[in-house]
mmCIF file of C-alpha atoms and ligand atoms in Angstrom:
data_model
loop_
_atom_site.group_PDB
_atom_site.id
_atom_site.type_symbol
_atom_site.label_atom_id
_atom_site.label_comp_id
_atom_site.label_asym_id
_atom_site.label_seq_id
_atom_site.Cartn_x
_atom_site.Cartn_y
_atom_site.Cartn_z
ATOM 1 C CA UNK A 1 143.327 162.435 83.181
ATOM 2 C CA UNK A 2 144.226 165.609 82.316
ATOM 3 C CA UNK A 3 146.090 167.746 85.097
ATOM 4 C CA UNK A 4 145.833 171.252 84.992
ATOM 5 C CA UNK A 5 149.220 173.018 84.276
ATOM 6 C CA UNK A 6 148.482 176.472 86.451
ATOM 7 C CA UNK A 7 147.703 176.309 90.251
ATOM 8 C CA UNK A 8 146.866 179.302 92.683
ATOM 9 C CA UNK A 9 148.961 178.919 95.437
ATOM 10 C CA UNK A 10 148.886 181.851 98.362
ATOM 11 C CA UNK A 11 147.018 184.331 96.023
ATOM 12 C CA UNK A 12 148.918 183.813 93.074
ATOM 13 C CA UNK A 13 148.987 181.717 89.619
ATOM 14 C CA UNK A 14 151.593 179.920 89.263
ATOM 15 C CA UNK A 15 152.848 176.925 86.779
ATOM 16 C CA UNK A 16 152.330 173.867 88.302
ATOM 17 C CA UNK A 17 156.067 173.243 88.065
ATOM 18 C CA UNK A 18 157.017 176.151 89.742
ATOM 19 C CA UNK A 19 154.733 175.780 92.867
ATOM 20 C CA UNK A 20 157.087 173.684 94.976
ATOM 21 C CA UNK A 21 156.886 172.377 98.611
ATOM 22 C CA UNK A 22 159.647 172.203 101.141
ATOM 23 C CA UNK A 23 160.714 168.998 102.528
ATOM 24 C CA UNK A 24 159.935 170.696 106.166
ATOM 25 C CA UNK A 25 156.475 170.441 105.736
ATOM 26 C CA UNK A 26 154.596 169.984 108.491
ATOM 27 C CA UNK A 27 151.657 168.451 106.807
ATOM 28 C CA UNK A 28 154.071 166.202 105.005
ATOM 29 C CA UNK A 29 155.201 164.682 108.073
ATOM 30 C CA UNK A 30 152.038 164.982 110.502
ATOM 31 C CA UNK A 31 149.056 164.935 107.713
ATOM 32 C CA UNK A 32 148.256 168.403 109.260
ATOM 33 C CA UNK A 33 146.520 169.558 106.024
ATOM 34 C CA UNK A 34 143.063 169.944 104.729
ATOM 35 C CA UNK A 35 141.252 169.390 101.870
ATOM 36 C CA UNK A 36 138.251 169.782 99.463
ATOM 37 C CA UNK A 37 136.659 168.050 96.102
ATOM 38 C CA UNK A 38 134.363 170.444 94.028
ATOM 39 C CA UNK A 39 132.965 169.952 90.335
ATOM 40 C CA UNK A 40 132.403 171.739 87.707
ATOM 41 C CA UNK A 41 130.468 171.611 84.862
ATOM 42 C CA UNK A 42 129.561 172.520 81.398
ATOM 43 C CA UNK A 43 125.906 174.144 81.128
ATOM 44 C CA UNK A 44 123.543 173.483 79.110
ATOM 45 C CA UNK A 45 123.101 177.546 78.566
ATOM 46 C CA UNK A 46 127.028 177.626 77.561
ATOM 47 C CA UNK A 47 130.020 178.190 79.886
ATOM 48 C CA UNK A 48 130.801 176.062 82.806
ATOM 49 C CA UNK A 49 130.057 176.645 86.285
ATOM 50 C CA UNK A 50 130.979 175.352 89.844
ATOM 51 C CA UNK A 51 128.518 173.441 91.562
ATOM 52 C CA UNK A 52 128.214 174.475 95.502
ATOM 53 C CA UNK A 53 131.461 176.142 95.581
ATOM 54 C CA UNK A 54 130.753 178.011 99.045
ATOM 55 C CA UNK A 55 129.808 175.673 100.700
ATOM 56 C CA UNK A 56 133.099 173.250 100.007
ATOM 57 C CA UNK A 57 134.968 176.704 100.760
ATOM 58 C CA UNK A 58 132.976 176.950 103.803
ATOM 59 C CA UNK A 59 133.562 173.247 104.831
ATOM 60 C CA UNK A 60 137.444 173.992 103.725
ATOM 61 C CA UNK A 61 137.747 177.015 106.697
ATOM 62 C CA UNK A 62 135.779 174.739 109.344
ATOM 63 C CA UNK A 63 138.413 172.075 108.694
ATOM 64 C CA UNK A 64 141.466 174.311 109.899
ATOM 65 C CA UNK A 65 139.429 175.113 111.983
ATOM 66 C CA UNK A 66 138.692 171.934 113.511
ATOM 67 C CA UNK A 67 142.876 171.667 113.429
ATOM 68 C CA UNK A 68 143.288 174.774 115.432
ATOM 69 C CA UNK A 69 144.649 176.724 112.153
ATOM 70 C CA UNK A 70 143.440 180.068 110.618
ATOM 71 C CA UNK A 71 142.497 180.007 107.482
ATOM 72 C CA UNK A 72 145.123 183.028 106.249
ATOM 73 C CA UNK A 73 142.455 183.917 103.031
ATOM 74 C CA UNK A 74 138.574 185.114 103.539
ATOM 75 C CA UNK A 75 135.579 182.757 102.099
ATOM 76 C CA UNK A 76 135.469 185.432 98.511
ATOM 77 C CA UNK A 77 138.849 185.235 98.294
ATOM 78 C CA UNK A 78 139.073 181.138 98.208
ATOM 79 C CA UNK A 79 135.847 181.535 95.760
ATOM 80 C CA UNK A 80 137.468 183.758 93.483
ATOM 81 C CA UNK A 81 140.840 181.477 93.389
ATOM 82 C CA UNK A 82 139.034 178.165 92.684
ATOM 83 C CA UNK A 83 137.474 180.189 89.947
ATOM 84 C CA UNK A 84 141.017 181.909 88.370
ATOM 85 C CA UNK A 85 142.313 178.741 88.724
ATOM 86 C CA UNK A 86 139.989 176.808 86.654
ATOM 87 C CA UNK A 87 139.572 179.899 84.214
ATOM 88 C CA UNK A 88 143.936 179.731 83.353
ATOM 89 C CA UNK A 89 143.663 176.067 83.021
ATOM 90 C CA UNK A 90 140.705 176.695 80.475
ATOM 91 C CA UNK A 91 138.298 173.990 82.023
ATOM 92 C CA UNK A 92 134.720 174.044 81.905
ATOM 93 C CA UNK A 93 134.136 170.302 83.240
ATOM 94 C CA UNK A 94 136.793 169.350 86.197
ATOM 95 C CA UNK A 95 137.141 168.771 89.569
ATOM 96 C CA UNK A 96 138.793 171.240 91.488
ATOM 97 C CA UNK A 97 141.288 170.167 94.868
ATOM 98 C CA UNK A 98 141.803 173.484 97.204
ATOM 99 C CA UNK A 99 144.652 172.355 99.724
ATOM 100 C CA UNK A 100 145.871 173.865 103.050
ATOM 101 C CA UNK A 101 148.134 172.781 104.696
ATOM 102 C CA UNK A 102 150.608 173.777 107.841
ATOM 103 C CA UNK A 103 153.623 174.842 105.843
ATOM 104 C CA UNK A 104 157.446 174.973 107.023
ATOM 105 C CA UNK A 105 159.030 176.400 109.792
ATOM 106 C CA UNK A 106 158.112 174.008 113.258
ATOM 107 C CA UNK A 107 159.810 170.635 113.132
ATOM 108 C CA UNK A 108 157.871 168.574 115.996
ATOM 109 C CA UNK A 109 154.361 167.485 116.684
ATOM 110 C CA UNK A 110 153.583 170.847 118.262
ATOM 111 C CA UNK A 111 153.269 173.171 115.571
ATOM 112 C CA UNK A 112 153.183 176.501 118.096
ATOM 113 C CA UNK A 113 150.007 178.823 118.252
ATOM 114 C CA UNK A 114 150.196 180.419 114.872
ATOM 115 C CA UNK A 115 151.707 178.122 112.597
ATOM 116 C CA UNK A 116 152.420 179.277 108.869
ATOM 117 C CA UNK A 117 149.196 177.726 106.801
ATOM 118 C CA UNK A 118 149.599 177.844 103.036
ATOM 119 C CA UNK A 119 146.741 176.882 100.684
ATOM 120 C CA UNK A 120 146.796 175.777 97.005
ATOM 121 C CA UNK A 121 143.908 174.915 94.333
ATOM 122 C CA UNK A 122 144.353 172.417 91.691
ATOM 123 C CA UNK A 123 142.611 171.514 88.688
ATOM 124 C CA UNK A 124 142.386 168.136 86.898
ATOM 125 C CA UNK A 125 139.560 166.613 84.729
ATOM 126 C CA UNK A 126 137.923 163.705 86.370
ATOM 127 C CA UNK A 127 135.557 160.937 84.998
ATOM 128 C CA UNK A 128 133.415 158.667 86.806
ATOM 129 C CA UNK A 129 135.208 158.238 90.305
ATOM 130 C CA UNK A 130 133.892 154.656 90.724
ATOM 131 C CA UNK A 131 133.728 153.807 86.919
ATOM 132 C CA UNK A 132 131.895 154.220 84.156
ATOM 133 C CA UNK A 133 130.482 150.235 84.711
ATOM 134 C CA UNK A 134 129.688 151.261 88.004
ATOM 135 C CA UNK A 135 127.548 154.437 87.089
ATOM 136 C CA UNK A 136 125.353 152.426 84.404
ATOM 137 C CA UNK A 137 125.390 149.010 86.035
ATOM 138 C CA UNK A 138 126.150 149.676 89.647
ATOM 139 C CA UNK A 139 128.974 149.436 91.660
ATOM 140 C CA UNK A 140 130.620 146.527 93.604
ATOM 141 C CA UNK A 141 130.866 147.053 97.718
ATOM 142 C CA UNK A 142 132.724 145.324 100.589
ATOM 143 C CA UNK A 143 132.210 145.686 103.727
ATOM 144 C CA UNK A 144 136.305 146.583 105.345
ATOM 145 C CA UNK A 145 137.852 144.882 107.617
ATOM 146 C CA UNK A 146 138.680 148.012 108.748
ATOM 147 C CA UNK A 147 136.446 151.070 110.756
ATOM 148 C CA UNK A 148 135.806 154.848 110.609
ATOM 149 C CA UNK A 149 137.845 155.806 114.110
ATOM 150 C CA UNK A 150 135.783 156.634 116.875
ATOM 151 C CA UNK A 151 134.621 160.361 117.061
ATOM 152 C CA UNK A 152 136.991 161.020 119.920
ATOM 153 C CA UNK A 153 140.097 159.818 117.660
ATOM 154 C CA UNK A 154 139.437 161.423 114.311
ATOM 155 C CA UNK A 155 137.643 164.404 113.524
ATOM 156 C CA UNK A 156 134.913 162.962 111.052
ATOM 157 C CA UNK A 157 133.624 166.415 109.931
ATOM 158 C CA UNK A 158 136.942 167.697 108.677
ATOM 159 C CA UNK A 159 138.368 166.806 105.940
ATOM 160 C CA UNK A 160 142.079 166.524 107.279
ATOM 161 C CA UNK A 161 144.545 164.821 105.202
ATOM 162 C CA UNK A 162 146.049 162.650 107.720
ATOM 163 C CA UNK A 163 142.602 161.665 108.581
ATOM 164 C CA UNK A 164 142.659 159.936 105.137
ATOM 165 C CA UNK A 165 145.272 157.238 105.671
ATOM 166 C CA UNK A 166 142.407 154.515 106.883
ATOM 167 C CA UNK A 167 140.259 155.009 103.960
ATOM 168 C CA UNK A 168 143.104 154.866 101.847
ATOM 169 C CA UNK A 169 144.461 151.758 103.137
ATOM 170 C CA UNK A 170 140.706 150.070 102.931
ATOM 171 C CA UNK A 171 139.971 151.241 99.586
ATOM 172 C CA UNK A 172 143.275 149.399 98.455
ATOM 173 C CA UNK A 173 141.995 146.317 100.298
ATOM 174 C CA UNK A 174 138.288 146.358 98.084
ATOM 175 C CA UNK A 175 140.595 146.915 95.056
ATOM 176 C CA UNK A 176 142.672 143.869 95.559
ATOM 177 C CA UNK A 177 139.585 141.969 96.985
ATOM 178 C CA UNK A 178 137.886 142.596 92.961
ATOM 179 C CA UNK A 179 135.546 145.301 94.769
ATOM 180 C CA UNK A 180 134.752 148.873 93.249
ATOM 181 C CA UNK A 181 135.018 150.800 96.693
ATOM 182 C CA UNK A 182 134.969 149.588 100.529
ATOM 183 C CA UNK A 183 131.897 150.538 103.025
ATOM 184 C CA UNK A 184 133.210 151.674 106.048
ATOM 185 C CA UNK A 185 130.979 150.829 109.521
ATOM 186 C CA UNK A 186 131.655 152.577 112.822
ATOM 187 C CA UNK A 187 132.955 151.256 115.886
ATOM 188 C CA UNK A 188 129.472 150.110 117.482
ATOM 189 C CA UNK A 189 128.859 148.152 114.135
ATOM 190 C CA UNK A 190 126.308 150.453 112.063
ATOM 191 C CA UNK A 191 126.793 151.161 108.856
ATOM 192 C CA UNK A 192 129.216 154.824 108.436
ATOM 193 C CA UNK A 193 130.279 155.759 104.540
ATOM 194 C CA UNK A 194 132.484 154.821 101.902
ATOM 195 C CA UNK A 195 136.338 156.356 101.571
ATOM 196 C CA UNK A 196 135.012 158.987 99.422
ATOM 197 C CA UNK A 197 131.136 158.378 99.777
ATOM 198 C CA UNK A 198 127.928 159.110 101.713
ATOM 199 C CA UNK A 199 125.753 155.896 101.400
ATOM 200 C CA UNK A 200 121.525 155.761 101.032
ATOM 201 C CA UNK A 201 119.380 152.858 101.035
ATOM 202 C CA UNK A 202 115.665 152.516 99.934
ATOM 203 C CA UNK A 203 113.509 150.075 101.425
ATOM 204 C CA UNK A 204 109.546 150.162 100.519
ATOM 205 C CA UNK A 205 109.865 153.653 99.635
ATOM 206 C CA UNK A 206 111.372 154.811 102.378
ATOM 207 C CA UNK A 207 114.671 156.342 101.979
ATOM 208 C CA UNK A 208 117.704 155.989 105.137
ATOM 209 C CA UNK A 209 120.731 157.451 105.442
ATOM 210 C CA UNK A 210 123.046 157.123 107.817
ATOM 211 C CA UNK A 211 123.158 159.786 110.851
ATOM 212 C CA UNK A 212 126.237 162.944 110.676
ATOM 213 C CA UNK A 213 127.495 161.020 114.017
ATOM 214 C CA UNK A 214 130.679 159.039 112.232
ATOM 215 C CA UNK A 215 130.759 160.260 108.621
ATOM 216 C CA UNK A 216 131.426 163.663 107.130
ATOM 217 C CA UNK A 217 128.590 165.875 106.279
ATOM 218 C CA UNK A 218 128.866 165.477 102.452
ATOM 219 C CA UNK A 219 127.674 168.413 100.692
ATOM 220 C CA UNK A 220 125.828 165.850 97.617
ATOM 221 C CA UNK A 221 124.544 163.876 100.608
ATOM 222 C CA UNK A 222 123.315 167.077 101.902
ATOM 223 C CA UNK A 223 121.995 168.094 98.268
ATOM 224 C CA UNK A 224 119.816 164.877 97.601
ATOM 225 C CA UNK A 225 118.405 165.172 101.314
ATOM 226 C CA UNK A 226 117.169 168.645 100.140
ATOM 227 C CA UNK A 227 115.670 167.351 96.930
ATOM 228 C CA UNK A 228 114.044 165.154 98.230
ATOM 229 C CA UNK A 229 112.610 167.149 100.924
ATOM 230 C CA UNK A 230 111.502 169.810 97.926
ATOM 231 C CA UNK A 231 109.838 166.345 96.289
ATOM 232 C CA UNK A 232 107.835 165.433 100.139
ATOM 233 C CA UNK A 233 110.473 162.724 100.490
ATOM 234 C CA UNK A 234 112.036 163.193 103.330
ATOM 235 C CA UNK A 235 114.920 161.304 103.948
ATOM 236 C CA UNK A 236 115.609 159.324 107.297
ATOM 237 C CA UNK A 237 118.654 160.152 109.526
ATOM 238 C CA UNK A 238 119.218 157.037 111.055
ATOM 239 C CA UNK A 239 121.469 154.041 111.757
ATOM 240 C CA UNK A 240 121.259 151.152 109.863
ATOM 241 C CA UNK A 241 123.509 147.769 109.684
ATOM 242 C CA UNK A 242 125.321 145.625 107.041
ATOM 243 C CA UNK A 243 122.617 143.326 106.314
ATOM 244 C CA UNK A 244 119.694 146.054 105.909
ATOM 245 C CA UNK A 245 122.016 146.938 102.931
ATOM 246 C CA UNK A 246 121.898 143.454 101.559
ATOM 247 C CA UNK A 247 118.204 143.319 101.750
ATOM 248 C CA UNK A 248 117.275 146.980 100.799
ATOM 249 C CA UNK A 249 115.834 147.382 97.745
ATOM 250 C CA UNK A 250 117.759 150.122 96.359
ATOM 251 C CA UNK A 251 121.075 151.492 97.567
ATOM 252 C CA UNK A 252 123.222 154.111 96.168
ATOM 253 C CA UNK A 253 126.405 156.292 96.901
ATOM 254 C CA UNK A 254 127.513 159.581 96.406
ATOM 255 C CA UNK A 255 129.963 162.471 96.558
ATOM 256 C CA UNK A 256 131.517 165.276 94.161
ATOM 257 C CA UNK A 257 133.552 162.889 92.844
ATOM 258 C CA UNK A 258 131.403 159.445 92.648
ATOM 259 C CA UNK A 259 128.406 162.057 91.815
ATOM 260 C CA UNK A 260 125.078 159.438 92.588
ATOM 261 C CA UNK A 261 126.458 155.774 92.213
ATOM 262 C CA UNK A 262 124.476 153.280 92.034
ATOM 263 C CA UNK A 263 125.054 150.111 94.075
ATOM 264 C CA UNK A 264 124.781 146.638 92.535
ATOM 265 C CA UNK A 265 125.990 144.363 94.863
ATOM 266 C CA UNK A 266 127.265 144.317 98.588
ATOM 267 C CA UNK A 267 129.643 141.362 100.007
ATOM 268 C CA UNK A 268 128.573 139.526 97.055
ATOM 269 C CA UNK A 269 124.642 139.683 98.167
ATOM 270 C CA UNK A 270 122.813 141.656 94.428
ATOM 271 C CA UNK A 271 120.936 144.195 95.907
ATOM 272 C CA UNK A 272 117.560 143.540 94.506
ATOM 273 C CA UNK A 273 117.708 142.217 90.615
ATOM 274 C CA UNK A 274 120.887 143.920 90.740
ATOM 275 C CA UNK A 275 120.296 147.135 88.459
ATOM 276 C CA UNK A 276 120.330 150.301 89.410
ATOM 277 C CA UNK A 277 116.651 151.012 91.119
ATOM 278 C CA UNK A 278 114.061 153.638 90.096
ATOM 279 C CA UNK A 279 114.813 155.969 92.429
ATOM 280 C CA UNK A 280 118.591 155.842 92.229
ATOM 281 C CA UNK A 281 117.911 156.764 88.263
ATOM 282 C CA UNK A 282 115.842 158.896 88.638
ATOM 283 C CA UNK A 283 118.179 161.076 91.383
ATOM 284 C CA UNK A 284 120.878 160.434 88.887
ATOM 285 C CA UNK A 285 118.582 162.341 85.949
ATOM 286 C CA UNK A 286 117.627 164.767 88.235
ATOM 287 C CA UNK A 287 121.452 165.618 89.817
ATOM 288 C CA UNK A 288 123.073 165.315 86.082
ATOM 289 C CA UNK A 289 120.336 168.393 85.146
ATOM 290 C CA UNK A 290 120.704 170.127 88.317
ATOM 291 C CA UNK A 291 124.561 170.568 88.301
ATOM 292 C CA UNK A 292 124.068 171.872 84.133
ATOM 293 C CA UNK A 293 121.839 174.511 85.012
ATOM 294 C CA UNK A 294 118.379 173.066 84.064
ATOM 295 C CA UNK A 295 116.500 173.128 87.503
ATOM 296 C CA UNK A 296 116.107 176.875 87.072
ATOM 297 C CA UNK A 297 115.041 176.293 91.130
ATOM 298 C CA UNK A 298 118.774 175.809 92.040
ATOM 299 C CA UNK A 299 120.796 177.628 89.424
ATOM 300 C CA UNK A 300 121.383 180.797 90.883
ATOM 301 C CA UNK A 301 121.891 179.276 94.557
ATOM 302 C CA UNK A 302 124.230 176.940 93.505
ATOM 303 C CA UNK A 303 126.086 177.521 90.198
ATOM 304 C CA UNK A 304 128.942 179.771 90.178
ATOM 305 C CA UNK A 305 129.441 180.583 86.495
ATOM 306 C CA UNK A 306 133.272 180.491 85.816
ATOM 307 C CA UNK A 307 134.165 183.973 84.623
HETATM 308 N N1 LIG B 1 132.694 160.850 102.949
HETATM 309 C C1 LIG B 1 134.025 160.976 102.773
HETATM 310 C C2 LIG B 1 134.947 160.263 103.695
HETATM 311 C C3 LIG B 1 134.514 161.782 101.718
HETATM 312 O O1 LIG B 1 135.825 161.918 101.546
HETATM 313 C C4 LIG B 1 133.599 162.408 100.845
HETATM 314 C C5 LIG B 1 134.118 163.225 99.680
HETATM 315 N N2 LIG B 1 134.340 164.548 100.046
HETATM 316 C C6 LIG B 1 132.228 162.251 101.076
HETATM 317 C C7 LIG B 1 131.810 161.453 102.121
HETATM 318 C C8 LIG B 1 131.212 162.941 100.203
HETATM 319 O O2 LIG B 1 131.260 164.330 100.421
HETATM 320 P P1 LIG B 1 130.860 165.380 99.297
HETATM 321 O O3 LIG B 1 129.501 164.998 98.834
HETATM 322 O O4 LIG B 1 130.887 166.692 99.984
HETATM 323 O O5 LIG B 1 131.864 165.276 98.216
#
């Protein structure tokens, strides 16, 4: 994995060796930070492009906001870093980590009404999140032994770093367990997302997913609902549980990073005859051309050319 050796922190590019954080951090000690995961990609017209950049950025500034915090740069300006950012570290394909974060100065669990926010953008190249096995056989799911908090305890539409520490600590327990990734359900039972993942099923056609209620609105969830829709497939917004996975007859994840996934097996039930389905491939055809610039109907909407 190749990490990229420039970052923009607060406006400016800087080596990553240079851009250092204080031990005072607040988001170090409280997980008061935020995050986003954006991809780009080479095109099949030349260059590389961001896919769906303003919308992550937009997702970014409701995610301090949902933490009270102020996001201290305008939506362009955000744009226009992830895009220096990924043009000094001479990337076309990578996956680009903004970061914001309540920086030093208050000590204690009340950070005070305008707390000092500082936001950085990485750059790293990043292969197939959940494997390259998993994208051209399917992946491996558990169900956790643990839940997505209730929606009174965690704030399931931001994506707040301390918010992070129960996915992290389930995706470590499908690891151990010989699993590819954990499925996470919510606290009445139903079926929520993975740590990093929006989940789909497919049963005689018709396609589910599970409601915004307990998961965060993922902007590749939201970007296959809108195929589909384009295709007069519309997809179904609604709960499902455990052992409608088991028995659907396709299922698949996704997210920047996992991309479309398909799903092979769940609690060590195969899902179907346990390769990828017909629609899963054909979503993953259609995404791979879509984020290279060949669906001429969603180029200009949602490719930001890196220059
Ligand atoms: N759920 C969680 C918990 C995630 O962390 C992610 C990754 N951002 C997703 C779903 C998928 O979201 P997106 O498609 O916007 O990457």
């Amino acid at each position: 994995m190749a990490i990229g050796t420039q970052v923009w922190l607060n406006g400016k590019i800087l080596p990553l060796e240079s851009a250092k954080v204080s031990l005072l951090t607040h988001g170090l000690h409280y997980g008061t930070g935020v995050f986003e995961g954006i991809r780009t990609y080479k095109q099949k017209a030349g260059g590389g492009a961001v896919f769906r950049l303003r919308e992550h950025m937009e997702r970014m500034v409701d995610s301090l906001k949902i933490l009270d915090l102020k996001c201290p740069y305008s939506l362009d300006e955000l744009c226009r870093g992830a895009i220096e950012v990924t043009k000094a570290n001479r990337f076309e394909e990578c996956y680009i980590r903004p970061l914001g974060y309540i920086a030093d100065g208050p000590l204690g669990v009340y950070p005070g009404e305008n707390p000092p926010v500082s936001i950085a953008i990485m750059n790293w190249e990043w292969g197939k999140y959940l494997g390259d096995e998993g994208v051209n056989k399917g992946a491996r799911l558990m169900t956790s032994s643990y839940i997505r908090p209730h929606v009174n305890s965690v704030m399931n539409k931001g994506k707040i770093t301390g918010q992070y520490v129960t996915g992290v600590i389930a995706k470590k327990e499908a690891v151990r367990l010989g699993f590819d990734e954990a499925i996470m359900l919510d606290p009445d039972g139903y079926v929520a997302e993975g740590t990093g993942e929006n989940i789909f099923i497919i049963k005689r056609g018709k396609v589910k997913t599970t409601p915004l209620t307990a998961i965060l609105g993922g902007i590749t969830r939201r970007t296959v609902m809108e195929h589909l829709e384009k295709q007069g497939s519309p997809v179904h917004e609604i709960r499902f549980t455990r052992d409608e996975l088991w028995c659907a007859d396709e299922v698949f994840m996704c997210g920047t990073a996992a991309e479309i996934t398909p799903i092979r097996e769940v609690d060590n039930r195969v899902i179907a005859d346990g390769r990828p389905g017909p629609l899963t491939k054909k979503l993953m055809r259609e995404y791979a051309d879509m984020v290279r610039g060949t669906v001429p109907e969603y180029g200009r909407e949602w490719l930001t050319p890196i220059r």
